[in-house]
JSON list of C-alpha atoms in Angstrom, two decimals:
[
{"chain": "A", "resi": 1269, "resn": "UNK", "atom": "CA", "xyz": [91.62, 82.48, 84.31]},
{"chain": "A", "resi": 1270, "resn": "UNK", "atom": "CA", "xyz": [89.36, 81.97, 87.69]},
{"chain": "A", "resi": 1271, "resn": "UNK", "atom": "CA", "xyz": [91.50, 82.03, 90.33]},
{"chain": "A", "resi": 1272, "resn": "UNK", "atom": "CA", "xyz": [89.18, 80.52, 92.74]},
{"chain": "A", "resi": 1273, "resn": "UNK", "atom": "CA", "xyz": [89.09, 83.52, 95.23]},
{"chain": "A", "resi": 1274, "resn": "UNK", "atom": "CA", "xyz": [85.48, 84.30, 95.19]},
{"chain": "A", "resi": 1275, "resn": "UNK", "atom": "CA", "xyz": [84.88, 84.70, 98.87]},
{"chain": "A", "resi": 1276, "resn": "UNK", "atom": "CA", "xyz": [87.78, 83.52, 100.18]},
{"chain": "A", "resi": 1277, "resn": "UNK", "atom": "CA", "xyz": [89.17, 84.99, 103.31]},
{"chain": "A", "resi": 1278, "resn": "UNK", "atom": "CA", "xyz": [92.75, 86.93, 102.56]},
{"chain": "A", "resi": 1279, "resn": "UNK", "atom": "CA", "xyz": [94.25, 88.74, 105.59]},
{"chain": "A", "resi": 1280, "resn": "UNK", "atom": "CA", "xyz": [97.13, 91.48, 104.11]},
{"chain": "A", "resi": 1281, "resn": "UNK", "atom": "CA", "xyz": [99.25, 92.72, 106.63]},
{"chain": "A", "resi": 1282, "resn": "UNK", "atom": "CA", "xyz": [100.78, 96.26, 105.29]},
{"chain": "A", "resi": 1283, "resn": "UNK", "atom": "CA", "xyz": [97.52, 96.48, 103.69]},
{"chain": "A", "resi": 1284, "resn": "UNK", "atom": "CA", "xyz": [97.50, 100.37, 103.57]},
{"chain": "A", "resi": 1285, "resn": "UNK", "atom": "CA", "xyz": [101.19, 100.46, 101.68]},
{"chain": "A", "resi": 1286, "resn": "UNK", "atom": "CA", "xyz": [102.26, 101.09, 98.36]},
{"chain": "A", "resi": 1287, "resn": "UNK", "atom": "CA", "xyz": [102.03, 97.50, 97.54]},
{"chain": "A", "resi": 1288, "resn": "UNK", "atom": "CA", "xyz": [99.62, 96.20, 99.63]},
{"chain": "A", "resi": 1289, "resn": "UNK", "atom": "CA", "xyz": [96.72, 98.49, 98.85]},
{"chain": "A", "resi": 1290, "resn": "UNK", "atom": "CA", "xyz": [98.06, 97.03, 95.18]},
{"chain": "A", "resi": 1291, "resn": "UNK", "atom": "CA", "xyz": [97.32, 93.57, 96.22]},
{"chain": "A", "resi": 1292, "resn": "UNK", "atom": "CA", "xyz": [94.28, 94.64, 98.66]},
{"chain": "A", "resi": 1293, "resn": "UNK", "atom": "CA", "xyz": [92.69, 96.25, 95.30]},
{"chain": "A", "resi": 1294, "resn": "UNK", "atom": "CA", "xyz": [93.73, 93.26, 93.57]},
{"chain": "A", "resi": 1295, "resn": "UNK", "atom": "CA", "xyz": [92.05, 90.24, 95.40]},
{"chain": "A", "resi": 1296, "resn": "UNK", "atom": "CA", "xyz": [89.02, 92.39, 95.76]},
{"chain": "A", "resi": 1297, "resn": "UNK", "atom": "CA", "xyz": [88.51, 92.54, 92.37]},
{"chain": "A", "resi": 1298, "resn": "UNK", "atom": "CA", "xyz": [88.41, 88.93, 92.28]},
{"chain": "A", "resi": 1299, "resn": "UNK", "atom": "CA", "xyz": [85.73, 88.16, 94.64]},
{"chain": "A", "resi": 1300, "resn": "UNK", "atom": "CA", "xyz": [87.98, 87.84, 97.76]},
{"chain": "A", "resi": 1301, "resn": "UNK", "atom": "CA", "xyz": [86.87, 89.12, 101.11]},
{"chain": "A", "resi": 1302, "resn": "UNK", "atom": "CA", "xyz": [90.01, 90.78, 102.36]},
{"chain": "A", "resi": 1303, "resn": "UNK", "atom": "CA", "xyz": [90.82, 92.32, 105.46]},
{"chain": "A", "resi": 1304, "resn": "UNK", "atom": "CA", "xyz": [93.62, 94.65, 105.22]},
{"chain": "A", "resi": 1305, "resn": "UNK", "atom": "CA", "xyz": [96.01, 95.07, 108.40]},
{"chain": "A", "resi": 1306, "resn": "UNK", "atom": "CA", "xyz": [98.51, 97.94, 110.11]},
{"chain": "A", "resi": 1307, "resn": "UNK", "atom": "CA", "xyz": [99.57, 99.43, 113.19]},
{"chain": "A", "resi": 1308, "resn": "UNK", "atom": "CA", "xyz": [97.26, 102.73, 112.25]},
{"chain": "A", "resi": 1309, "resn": "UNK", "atom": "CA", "xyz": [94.44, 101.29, 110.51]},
{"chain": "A", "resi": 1310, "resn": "UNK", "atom": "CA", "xyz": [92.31, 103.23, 108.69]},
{"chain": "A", "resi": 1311, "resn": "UNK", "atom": "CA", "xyz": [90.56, 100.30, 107.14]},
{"chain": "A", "resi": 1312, "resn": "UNK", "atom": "CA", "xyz": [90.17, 96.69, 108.33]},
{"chain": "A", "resi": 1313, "resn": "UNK", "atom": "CA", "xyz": [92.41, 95.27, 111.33]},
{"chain": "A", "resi": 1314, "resn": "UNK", "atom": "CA", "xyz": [94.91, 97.22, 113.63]},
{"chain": "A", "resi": 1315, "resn": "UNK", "atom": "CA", "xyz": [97.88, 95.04, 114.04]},
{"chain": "A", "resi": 1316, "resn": "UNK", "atom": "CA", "xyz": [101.51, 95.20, 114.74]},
{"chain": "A", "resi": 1317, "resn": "UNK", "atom": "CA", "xyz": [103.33, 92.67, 113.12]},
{"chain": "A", "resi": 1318, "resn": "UNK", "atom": "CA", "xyz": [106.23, 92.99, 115.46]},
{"chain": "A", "resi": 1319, "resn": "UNK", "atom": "CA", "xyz": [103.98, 92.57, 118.51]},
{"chain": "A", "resi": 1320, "resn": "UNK", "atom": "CA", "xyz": [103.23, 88.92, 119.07]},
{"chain": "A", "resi": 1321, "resn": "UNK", "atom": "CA", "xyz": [100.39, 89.52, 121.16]},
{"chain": "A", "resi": 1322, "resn": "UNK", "atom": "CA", "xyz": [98.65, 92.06, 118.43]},
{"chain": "A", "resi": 1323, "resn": "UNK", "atom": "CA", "xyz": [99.42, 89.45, 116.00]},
{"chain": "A", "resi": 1324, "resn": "UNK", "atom": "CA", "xyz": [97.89, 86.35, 117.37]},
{"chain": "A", "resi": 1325, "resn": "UNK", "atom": "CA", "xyz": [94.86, 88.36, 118.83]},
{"chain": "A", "resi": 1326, "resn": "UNK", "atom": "CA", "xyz": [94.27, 90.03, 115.05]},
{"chain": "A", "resi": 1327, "resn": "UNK", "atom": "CA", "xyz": [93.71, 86.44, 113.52]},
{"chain": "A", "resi": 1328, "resn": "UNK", "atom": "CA", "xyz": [92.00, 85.18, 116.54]},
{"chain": "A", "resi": 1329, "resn": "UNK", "atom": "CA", "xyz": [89.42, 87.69, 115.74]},
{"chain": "A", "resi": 1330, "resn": "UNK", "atom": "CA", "xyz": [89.44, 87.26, 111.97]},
{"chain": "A", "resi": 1331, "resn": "UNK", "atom": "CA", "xyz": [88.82, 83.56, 112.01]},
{"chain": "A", "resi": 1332, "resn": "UNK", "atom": "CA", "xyz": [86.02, 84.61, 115.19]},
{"chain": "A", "resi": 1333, "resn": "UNK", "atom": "CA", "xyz": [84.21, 86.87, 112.27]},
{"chain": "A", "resi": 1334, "resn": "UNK", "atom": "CA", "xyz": [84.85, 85.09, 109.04]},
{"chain": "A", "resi": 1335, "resn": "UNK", "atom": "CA", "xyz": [84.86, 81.10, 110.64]},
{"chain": "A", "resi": 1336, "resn": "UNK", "atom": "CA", "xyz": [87.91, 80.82, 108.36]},
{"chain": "A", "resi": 1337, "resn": "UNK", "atom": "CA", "xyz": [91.32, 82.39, 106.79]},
{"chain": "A", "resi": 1338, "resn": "UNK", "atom": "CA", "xyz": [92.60, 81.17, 103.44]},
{"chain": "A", "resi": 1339, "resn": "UNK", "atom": "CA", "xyz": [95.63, 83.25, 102.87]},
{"chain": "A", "resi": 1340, "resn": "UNK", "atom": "CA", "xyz": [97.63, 85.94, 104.24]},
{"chain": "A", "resi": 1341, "resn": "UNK", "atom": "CA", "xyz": [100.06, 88.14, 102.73]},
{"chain": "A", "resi": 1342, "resn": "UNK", "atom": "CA", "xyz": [103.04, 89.76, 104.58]},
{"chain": "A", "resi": 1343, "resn": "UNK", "atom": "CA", "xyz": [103.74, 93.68, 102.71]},
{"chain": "A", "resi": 1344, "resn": "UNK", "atom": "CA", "xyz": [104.68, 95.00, 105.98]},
{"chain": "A", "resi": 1345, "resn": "UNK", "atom": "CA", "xyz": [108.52, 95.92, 106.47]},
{"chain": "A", "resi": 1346, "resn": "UNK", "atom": "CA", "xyz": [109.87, 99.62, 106.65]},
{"chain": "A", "resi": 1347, "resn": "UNK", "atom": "CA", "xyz": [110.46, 100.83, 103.09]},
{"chain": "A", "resi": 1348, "resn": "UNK", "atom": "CA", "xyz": [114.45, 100.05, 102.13]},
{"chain": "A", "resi": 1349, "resn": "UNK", "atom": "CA", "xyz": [114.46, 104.13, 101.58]},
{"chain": "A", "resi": 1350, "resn": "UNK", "atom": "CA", "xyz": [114.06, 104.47, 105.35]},
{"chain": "A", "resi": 1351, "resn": "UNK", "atom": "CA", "xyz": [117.13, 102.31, 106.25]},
{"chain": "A", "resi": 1352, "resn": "UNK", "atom": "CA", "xyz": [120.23, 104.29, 107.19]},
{"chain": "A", "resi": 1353, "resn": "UNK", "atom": "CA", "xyz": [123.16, 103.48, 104.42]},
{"chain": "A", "resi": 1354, "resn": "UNK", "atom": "CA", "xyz": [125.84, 104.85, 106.28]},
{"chain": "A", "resi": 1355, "resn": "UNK", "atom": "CA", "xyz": [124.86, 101.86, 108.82]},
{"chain": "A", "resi": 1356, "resn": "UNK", "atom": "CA", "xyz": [124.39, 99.09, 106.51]},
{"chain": "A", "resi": 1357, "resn": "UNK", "atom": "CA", "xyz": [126.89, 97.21, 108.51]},
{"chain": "A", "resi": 1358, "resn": "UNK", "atom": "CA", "xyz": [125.54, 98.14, 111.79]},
{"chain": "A", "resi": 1359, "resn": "UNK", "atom": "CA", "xyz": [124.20, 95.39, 113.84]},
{"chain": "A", "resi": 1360, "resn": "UNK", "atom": "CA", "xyz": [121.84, 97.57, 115.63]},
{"chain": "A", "resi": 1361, "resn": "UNK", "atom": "CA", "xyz": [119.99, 98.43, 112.50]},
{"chain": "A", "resi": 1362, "resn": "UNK", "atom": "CA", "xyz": [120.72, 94.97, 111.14]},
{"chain": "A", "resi": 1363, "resn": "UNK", "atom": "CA", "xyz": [118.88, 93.64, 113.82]},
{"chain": "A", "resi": 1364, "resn": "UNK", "atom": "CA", "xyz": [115.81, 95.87, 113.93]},
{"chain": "A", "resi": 1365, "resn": "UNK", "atom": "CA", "xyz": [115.71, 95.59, 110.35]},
{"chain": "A", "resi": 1366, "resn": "UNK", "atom": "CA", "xyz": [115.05, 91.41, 110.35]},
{"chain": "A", "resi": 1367, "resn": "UNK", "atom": "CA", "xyz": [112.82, 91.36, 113.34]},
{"chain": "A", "resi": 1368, "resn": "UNK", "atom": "CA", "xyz": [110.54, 94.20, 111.47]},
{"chain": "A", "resi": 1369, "resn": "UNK", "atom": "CA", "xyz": [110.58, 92.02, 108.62]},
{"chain": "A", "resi": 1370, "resn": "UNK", "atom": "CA", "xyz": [111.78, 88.74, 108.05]},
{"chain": "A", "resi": 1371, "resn": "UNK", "atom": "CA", "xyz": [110.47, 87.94, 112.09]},
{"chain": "A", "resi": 1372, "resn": "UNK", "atom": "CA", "xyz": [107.48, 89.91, 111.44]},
{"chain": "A", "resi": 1373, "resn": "UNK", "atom": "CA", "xyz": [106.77, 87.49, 108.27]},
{"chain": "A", "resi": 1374, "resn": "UNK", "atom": "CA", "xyz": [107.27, 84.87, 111.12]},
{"chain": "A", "resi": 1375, "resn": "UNK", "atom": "CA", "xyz": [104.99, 86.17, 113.58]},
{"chain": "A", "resi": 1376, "resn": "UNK", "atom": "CA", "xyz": [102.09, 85.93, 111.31]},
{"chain": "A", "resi": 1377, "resn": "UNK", "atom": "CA", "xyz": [102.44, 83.06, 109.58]},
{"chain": "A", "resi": 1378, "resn": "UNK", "atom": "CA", "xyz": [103.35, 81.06, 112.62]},
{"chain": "A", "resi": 1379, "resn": "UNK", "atom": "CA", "xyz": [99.67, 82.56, 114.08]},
{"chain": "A", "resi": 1380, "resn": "UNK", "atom": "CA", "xyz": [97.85, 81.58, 110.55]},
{"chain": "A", "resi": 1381, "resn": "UNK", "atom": "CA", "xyz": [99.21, 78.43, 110.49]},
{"chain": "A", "resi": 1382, "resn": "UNK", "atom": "CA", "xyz": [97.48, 76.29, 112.65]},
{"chain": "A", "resi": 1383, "resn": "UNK", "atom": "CA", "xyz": [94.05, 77.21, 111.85]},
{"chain": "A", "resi": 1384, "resn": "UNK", "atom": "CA", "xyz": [95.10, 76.49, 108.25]},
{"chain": "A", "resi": 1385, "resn": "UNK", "atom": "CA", "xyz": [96.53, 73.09, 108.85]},
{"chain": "A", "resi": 1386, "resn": "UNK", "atom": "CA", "xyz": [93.16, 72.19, 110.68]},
{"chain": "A", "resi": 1387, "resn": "UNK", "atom": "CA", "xyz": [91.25, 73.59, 107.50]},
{"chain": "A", "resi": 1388, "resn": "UNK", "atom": "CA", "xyz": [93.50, 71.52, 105.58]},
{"chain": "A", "resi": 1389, "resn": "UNK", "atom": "CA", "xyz": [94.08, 74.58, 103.28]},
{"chain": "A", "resi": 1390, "resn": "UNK", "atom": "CA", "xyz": [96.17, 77.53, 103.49]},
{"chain": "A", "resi": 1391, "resn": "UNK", "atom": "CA", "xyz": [98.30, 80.17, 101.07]},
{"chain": "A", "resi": 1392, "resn": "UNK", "atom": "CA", "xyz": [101.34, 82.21, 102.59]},
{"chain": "A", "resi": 1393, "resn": "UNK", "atom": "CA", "xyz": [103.09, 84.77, 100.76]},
{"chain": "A", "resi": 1394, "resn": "UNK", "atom": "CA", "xyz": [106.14, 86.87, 102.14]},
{"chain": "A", "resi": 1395, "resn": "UNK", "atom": "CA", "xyz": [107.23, 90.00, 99.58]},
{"chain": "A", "resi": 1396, "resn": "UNK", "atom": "CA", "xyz": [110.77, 89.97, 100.26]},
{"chain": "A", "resi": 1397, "resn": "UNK", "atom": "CA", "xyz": [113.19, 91.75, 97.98]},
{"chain": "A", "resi": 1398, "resn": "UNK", "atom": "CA", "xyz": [115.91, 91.30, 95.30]},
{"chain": "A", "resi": 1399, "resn": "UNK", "atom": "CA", "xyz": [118.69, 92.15, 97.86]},
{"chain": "A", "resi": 1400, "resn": "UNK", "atom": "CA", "xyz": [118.77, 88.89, 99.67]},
{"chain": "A", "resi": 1401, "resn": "UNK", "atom": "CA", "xyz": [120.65, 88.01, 96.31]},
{"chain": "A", "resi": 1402, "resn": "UNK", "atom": "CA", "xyz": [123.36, 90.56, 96.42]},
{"chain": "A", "resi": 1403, "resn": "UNK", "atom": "CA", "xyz": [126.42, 92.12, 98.81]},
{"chain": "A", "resi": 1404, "resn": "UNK", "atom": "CA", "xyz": [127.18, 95.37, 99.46]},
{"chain": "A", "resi": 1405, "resn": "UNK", "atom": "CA", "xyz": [124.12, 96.58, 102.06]},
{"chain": "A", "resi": 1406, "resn": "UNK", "atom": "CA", "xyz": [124.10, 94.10, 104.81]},
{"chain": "A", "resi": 1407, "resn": "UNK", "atom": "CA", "xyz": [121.18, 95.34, 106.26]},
{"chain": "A", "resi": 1408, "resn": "UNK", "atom": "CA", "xyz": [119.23, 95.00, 103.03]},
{"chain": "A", "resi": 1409, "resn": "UNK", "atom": "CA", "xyz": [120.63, 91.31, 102.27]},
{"chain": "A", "resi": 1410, "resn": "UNK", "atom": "CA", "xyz": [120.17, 89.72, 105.90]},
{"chain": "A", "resi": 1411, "resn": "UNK", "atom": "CA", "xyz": [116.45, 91.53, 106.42]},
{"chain": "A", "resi": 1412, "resn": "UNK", "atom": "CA", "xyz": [114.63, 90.03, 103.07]},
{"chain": "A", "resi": 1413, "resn": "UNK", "atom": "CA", "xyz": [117.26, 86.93, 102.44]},
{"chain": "A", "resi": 1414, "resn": "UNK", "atom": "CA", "xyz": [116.24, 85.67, 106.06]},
{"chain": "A", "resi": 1415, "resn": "UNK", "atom": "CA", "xyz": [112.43, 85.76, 105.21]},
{"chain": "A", "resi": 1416, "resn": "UNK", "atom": "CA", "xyz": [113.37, 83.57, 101.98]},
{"chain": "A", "resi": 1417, "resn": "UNK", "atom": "CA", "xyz": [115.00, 81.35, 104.02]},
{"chain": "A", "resi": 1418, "resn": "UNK", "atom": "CA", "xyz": [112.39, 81.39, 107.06]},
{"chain": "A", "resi": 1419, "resn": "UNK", "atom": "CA", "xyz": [109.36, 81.09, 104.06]},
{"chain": "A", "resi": 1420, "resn": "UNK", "atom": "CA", "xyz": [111.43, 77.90, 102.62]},
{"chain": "A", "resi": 1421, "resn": "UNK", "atom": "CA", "xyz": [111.31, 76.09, 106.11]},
{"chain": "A", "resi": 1422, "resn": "UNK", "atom": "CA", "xyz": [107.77, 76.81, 106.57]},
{"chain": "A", "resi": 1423, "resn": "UNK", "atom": "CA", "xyz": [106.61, 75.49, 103.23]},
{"chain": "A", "resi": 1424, "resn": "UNK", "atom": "CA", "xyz": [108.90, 72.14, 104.18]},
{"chain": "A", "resi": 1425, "resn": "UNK", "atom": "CA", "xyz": [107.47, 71.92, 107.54]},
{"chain": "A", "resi": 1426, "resn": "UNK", "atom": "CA", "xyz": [103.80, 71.95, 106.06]},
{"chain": "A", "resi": 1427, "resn": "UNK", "atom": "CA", "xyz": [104.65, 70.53, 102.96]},
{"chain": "A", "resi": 1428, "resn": "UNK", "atom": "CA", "xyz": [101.43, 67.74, 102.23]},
{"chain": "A", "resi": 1429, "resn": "UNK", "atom": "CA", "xyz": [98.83, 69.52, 104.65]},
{"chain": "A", "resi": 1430, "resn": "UNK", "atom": "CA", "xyz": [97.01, 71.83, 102.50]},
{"chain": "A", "resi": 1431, "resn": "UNK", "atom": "CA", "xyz": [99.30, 74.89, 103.06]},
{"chain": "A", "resi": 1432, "resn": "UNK", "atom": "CA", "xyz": [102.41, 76.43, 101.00]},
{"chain": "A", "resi": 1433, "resn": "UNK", "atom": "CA", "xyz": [104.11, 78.89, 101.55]},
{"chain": "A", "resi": 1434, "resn": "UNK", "atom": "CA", "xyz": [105.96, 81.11, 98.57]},
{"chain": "A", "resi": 1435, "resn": "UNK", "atom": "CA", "xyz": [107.80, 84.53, 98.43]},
{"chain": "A", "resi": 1436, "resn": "UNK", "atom": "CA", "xyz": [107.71, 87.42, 95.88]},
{"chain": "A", "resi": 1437, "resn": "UNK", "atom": "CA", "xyz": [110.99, 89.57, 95.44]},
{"chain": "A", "resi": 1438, "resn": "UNK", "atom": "CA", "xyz": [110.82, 92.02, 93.63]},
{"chain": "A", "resi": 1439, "resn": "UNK", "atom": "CA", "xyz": [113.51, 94.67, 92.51]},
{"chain": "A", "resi": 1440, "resn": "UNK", "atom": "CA", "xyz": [112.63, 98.51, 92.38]},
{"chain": "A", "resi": 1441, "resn": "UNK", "atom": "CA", "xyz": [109.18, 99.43, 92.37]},
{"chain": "A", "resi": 1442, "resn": "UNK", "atom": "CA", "xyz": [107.78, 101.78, 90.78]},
{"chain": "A", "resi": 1443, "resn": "UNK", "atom": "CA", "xyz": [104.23, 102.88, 88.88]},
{"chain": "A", "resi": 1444, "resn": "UNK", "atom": "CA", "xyz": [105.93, 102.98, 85.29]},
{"chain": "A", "resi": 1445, "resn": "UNK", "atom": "CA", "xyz": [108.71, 100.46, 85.76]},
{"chain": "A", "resi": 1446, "resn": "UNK", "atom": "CA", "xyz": [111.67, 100.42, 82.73]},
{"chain": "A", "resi": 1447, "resn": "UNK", "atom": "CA", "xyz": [112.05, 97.60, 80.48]},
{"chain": "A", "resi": 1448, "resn": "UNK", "atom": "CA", "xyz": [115.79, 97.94, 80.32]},
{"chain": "A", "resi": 1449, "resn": "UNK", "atom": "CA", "xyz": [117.72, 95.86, 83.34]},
{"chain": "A", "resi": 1450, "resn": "UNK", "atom": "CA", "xyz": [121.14, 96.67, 83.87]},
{"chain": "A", "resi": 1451, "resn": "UNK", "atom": "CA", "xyz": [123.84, 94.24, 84.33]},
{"chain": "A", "resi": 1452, "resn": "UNK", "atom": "CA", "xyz": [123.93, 93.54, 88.82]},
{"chain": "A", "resi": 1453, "resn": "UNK", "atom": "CA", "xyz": [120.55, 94.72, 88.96]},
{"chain": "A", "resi": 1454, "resn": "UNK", "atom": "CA", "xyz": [117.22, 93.05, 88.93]},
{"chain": "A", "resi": 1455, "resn": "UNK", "atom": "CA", "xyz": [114.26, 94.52, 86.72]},
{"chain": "A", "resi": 1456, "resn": "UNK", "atom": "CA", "xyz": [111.82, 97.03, 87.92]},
{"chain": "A", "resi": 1457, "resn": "UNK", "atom": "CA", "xyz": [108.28, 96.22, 88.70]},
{"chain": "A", "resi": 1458, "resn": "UNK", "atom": "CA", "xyz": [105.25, 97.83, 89.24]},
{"chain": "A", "resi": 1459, "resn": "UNK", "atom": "CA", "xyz": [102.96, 97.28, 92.64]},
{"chain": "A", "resi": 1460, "resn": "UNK", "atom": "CA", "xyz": [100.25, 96.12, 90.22]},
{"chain": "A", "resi": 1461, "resn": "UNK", "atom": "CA", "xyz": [102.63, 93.94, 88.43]},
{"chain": "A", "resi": 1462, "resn": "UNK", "atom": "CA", "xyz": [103.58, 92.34, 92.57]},
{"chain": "A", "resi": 1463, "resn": "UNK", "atom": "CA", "xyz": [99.41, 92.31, 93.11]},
{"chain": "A", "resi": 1464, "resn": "UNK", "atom": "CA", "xyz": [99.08, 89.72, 89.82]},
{"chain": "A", "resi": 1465, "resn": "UNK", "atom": "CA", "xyz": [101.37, 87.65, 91.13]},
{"chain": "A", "resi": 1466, "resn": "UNK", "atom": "CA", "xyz": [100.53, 87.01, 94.53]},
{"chain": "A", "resi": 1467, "resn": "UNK", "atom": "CA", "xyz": [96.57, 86.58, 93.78]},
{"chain": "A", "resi": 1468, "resn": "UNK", "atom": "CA", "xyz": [98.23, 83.62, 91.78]},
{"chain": "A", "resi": 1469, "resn": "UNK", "atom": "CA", "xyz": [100.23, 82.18, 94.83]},
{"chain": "A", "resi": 1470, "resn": "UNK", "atom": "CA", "xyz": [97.03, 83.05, 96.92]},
{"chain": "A", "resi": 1471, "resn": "UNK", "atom": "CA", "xyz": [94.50, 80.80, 95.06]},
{"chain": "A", "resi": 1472, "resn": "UNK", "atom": "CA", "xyz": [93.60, 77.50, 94.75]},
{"chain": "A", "resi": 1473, "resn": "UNK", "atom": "CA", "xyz": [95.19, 76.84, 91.59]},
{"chain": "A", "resi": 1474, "resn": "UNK", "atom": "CA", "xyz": [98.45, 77.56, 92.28]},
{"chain": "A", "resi": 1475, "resn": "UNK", "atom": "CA", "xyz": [100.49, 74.19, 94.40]},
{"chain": "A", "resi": 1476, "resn": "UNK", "atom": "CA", "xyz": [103.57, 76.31, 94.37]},
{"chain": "A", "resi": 1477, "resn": "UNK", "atom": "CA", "xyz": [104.76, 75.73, 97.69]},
{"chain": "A", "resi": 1478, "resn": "UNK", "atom": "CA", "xyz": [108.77, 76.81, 98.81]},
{"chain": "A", "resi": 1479, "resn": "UNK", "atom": "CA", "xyz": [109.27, 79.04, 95.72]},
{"chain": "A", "resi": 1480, "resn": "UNK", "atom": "CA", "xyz": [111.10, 82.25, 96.10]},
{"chain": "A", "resi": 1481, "resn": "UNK", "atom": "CA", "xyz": [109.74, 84.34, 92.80]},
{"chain": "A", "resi": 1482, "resn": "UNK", "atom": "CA", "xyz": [111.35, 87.47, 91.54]},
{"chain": "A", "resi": 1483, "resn": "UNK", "atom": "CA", "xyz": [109.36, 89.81, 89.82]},
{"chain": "A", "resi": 1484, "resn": "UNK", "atom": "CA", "xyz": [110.46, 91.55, 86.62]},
{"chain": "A", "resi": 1485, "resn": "UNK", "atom": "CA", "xyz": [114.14, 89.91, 85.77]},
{"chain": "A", "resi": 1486, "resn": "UNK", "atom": "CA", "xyz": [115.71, 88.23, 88.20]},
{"chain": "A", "resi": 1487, "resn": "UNK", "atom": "CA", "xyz": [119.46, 90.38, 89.28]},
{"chain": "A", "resi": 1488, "resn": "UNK", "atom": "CA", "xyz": [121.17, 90.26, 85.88]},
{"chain": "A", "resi": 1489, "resn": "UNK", "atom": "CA", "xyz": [124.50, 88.58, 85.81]},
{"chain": "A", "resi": 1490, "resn": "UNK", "atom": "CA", "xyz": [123.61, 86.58, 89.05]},
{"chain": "A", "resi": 1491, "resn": "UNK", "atom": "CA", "xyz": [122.73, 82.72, 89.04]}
]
């Protein structure tokens, strides 16, 4: 299938991570022009998604460049391996953990948006994560079920202009994910796996707009 990306603009903040170089590698490969972003760039833009400022002076300068910006993707969030277990239920760490993602997700897409909504086009995607479905690491749940919920509001807000807005959970990740998916868990995935999906959400032929998509199964034993 033609998904519609040759030379489309694609901005992918967390661009240099383990899944965004996935999805960077991805969209390439399908004619997009993409500009991949992080607070130590080593290719494309410098940004820091929890700096407002960085934020809306990085797409000020992309849409400067290019003259447009069709989609952005949101990777960047410190890995869940970084977060402190023996203070899931701190609200210090709670805290830092939703502003450096779920408010991060925020930051840019609240900076994309109206340049989209004036193009009368526009693709969002958030990767959150299969903990906003679960209890037991309070940290983990608030951080990626908040950018869900933040992702939903946006794509009702736009809803009819042009631009949707969708997010990708997936569970572990890993390069050779298992087939088997135990019961209160959700199914591996692989960042390649994550990439084909959000090119999908990130073209033209996808109207998906408000969708929160898990990749591999969905948490077993969990409606």
């Amino acid at each position: 299938m033609d998904l519609l990306l040759r030379n489309r603009v694609v901005l992918v903040v967390g661009g240099n991570g383990f899944i965004g170089s996935a999805i960077v590698n991805r969209l390439r490969d399908e004619g997009a022009t993409v500009i991949p972003a992080s607070r130590s760039a080593s290719e494309g833009l410098t940004m820091d998604a929890n700096n407002e400022a960085s934020v809306v002076a990085g797409l000020a300068r992309i849409i400067h460049e290019h003259g447009r910006l069709d989609a952005v993707v949101v990777t960047a969030a410190p890995a869940a391996q970084t977060l402190d277990p023996a203070r899931k239920s701190d609200p210090t760490q709670v805290a830092e953990a939703l502003d450096a993602k779920a408010l991060a997700f925020l930051r840019v897409a609240n900076a994309a948006i109206p340049a989209m909504r004036a193009a009368g086009y526009g693709r969002i995607v958030g990767i959150s994560g299969q903990n906003a479905f679960l209890s037991g690491n309070i940290t983990g749940a608030v951080r990626n079920a908040a950018l869900n919920i933040i992702a939903k509001n946006l794509a009702d807000e736009n809803a009819g202009s042009g631009v949707t807005v969708n997010t990708v959970n997936p569970g572990f990740v890993t390069e050779d994910p298992r087939s088997e998916v135990e019961p209160g868990r959700g199914g591996e995935s692989s960042p390649s796996q994550i990439a084909d999906l959000v090119a999908f959400l990130v073209s033209p032929v996808s109207a998906l707009s408000g969708e929160s998509i898990a990749v591999g199964h969905r948490v077993r034993g969990v409606v």
